[in-house]
XYZ file of C-alpha atoms in Angstrom:
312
model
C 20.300 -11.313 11.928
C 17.454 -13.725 12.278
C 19.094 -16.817 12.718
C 16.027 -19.139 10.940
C 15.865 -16.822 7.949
C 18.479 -15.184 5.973
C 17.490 -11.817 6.451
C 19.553 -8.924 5.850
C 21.647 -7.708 8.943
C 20.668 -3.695 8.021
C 16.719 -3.851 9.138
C 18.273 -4.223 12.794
C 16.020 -5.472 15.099
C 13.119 -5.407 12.934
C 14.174 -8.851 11.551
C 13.143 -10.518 14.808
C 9.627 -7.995 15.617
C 6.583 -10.226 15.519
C 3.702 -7.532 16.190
C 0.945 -8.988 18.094
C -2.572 -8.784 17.206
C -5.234 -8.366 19.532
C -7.871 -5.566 20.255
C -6.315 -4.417 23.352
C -3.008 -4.033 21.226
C -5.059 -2.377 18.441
C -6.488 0.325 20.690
C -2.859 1.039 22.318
C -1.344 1.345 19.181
C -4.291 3.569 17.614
C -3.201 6.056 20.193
C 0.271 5.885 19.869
C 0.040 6.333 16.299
C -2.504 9.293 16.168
C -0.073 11.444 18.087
C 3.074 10.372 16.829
C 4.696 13.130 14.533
C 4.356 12.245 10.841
C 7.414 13.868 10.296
C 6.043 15.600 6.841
C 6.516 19.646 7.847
C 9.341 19.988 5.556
C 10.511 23.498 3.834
C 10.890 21.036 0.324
C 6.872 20.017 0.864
C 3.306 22.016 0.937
C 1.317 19.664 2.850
C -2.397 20.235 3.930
C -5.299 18.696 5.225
C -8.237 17.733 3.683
C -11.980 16.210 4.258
C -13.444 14.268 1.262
C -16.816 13.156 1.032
C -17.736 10.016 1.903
C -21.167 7.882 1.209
C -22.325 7.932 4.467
C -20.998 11.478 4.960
C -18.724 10.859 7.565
C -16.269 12.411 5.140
C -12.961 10.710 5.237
C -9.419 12.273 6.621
C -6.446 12.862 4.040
C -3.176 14.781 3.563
C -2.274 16.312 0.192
C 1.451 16.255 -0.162
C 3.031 18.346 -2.594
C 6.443 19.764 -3.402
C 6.899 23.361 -2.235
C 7.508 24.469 -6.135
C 4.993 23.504 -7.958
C 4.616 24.619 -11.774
C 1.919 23.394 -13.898
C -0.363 20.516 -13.410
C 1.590 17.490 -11.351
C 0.979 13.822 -11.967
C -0.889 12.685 -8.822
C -0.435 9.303 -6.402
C -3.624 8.286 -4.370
C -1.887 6.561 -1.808
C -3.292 3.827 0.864
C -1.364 3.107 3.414
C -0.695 -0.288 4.988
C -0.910 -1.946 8.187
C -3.133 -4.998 8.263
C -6.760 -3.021 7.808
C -6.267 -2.246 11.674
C -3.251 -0.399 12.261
C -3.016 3.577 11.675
C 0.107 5.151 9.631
C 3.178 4.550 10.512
C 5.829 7.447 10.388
C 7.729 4.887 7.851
C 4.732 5.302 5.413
C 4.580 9.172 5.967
C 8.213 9.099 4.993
C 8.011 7.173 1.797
C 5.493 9.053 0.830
C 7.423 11.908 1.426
C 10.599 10.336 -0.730
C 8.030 9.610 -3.514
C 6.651 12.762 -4.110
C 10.211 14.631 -3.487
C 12.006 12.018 -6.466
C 9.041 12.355 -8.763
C 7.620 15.818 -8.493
C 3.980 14.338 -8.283
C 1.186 15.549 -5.705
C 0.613 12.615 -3.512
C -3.081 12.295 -1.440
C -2.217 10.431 1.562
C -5.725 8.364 2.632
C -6.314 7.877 6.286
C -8.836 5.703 5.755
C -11.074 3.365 8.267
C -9.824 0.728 10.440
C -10.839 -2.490 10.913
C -12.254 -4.008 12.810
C -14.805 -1.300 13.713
C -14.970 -0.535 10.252
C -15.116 -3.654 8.930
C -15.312 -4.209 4.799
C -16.563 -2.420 2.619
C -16.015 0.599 4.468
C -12.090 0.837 4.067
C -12.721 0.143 0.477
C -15.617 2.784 0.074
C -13.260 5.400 2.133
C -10.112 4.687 -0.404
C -12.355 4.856 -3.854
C -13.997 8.205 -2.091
C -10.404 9.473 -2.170
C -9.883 8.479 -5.514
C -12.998 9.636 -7.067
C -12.613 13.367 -5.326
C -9.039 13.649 -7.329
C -10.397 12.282 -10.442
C -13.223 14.830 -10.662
C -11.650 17.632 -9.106
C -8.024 17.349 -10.807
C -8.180 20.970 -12.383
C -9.295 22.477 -9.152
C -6.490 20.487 -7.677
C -3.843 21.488 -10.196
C -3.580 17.788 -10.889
C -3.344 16.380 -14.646
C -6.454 14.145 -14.783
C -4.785 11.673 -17.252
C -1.782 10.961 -15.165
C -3.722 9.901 -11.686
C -2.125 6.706 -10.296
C -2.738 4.824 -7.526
C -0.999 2.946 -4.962
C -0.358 0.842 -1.809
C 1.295 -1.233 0.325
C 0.563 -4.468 2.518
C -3.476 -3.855 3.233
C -3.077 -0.733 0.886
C -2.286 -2.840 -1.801
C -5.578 -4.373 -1.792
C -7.527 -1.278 -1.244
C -5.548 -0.238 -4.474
C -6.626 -2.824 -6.382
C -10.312 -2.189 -5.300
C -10.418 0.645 -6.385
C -9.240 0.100 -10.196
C -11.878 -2.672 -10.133
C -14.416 -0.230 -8.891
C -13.161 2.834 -11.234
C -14.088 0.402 -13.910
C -17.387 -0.907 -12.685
C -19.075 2.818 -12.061
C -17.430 4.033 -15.304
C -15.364 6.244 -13.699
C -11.391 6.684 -15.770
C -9.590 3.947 -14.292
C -5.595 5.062 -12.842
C -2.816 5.250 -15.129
C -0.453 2.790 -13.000
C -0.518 0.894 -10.216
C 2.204 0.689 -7.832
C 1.749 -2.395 -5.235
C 4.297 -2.764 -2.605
C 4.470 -6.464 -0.896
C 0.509 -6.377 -1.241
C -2.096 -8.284 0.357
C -4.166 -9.802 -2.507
C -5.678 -13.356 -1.891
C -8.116 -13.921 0.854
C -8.038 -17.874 0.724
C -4.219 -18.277 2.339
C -3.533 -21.253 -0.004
C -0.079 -20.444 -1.577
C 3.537 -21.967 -0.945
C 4.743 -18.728 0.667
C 1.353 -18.721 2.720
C 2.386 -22.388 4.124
C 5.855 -21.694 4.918
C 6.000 -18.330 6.710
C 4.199 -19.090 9.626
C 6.621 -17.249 12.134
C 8.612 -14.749 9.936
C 8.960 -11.378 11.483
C 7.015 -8.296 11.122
C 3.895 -10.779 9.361
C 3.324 -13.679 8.735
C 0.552 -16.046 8.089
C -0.908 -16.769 11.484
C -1.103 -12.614 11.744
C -2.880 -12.750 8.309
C -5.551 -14.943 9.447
C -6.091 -12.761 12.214
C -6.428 -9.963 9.762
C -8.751 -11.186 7.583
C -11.214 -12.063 10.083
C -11.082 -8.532 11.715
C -10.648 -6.985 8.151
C -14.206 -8.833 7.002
C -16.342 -8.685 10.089
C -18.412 -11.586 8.751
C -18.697 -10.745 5.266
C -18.454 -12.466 2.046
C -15.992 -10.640 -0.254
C -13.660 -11.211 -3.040
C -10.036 -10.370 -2.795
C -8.516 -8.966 -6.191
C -6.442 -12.826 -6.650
C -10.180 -13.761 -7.298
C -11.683 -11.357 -9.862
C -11.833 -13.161 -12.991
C -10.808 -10.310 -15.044
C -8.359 -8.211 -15.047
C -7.713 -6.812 -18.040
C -9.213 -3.790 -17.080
C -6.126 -2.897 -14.695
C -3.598 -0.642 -15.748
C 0.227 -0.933 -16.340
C 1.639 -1.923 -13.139
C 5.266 -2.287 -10.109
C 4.830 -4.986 -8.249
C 7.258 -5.324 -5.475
C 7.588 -8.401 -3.344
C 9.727 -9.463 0.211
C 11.855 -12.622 0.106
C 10.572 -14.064 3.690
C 6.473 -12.621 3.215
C 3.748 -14.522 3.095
C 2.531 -12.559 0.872
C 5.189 -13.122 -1.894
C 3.671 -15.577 -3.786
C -0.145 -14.391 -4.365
C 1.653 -11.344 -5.390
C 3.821 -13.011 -7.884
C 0.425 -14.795 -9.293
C -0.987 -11.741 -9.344
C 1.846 -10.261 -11.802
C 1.753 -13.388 -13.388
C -2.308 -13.028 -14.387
C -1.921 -9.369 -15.162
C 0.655 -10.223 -18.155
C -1.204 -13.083 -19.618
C -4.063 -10.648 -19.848
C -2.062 -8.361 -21.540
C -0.669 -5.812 -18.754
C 2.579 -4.180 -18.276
C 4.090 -5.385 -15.202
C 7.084 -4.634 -13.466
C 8.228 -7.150 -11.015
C 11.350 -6.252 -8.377
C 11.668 -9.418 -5.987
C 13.529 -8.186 -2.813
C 15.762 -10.870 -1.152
C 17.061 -10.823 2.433
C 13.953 -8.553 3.165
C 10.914 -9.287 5.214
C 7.387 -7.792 5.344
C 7.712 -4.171 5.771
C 11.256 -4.410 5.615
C 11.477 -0.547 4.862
C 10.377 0.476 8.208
C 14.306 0.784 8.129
C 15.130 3.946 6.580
C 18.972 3.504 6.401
C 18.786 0.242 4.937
C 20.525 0.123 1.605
C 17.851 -2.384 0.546
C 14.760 0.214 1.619
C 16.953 3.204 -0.399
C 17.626 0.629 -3.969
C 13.456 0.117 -3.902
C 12.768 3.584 -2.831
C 14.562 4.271 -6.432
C 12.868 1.774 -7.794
C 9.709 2.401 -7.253
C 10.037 6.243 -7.838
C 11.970 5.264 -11.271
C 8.482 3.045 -11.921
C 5.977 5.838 -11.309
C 8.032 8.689 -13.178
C 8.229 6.239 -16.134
C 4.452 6.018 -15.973
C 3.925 10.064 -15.361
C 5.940 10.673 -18.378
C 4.241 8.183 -20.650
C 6.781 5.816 -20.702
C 6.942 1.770 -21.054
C 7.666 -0.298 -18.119
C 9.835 -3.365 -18.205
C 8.820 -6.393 -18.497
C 11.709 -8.504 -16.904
C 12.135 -8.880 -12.994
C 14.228 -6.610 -10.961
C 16.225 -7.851 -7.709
């Protein structure tokens, strides 16, 4: 157990990883991860790969999970993985995936999008809404239900989520039917409590999100979703946060906007747990939100009303 923070004693050793961040340890870990077995050939799963256009036709890399029966047209999750902008898939997020499409029955598009920092912003956002747009307007060919297309995220993914709602909604494209948002990165300016306080907590923390937003904007001037004025345009939503993150907070104020402009939200606040605390599979903690968030999204497949209340 991490002896500063009370951090549950089933993430292992994970509880005390502090990933560094430099470009030599970007580059190592790009390899690593591009040959690393995603674990995803599974007789429960069809899973393919696909190409989808991109706007400066570089086309961008996906996987389309699926469940191996498949009757009718599924709900569909456009999912971003996370990972700072700069770090590939893990096997963790291939697994979750995995989990999510195996609990809910949906089809699940995997988005291997663009790294920072040699594809600094916009072009991870541009890649993700590519994705999203290529589902939306070819659902039917897809055997997808084009009114029950969600999307999702978590960590950097989160935010690429959110871009692309506000996106959706600027070209006039149908906007997702839920939002899932797992410990996201939202805010840009690094000025909450959380931000302050969790300066060494393992796995991230805010001197590693600093780092990550300069490689993440290359120079730029952007706006992180915490700053769009409004957001009524988003749809229902799961927010899921990590006790010791430094991301907790802006994704509590995030909630916290989205339901004074009239949104569902579902909040589940995680204690004991750090950023990307479900790296550990056989953590009771990583299996209760696993539920969770698969309870969330079938709820929103099926039509149903989230709660309102917080979850622990």
């Amino acid at each position: 157990m991490n002896r500063r923070y009370k951090i549950d004693k089933s993430f292992g050793i994970y509880s005390l990883f502090v990933p560094p961040l430099n470009r030599f340890v970007l580059w190592l870990a790009g390899i690593f991860l591009s040959v690393m077995p995603k674990g995803l050939n599974k007789k429960d799963l069809r899973v393919g790969k696909v190409r989808i256009p991109s706007e400066d036709g570089r086309g961008v890399r996906a996987w389309l999970i699926r469940p191996a029966e498949d009757f009718g047209r599924a709900p569909c999750l456009v999912y971003f993985h996370g990972g700072g902008f700069v770090f590939r898939a893990a096997r963790y997020h291939y697994r979750n995936a995995a989990e999510y499409v195996r609990k809910t029955g949906c089809a699940l598009l995997f988005v291997d999008y663009r790294l920072a920092p040699r594809f600094a912003c916009p072009v991870p956002d541009e890649d993700c809404f590519a994705a999203y747009r290529w589902v939306s307007e070819n659902a039917r060919k897809l055997g997808v239900d084009p009114s029950r297309i969600a999307v999702g995220g978590d960590s950097a993914g989160g935010y690429l989520a959110a871009s692309v709602v506000r996106r959706a909604v600027d070209e006039g494209l149908a906007s997702p039917c839920f939002m899932m948002l797992v410990y996201p990165v939202l805010d840009r300016r690094m000025s909450t409590t959380s931000m302050r306080e969790f300066t060494d907590t393992p796995m991230w923390n805010a001197v590693l999100n600093k780092k990550m937003w300069a490689y993440y904007s290359g120079g730029k001037h952007f706006l992180s979703p915490a700053e769009y004025v409004d957001v009524s345009c988003f749809p229902p939503a799961y927010i899921e946060t990590a006790e010791y993150d430094c991301l907790r907070d802006e994704a509590l104020a995030f909630a916290d906007r989205l339901r004074k402009q009239g949104i569902a939200v579902t909040v589940r606040e995680t204690k004991g747990t750090m950023h990307g605390y479900d790296i550990s599979y056989k953590s009771p903690v990583t299996s209760e939100s696993i539920a969770a968030r698969c309870a969330a999204l079938s709820a929103a497949f099926a039509g149903g009303h989230l709660q309102q209340d917080n979850m622990q």
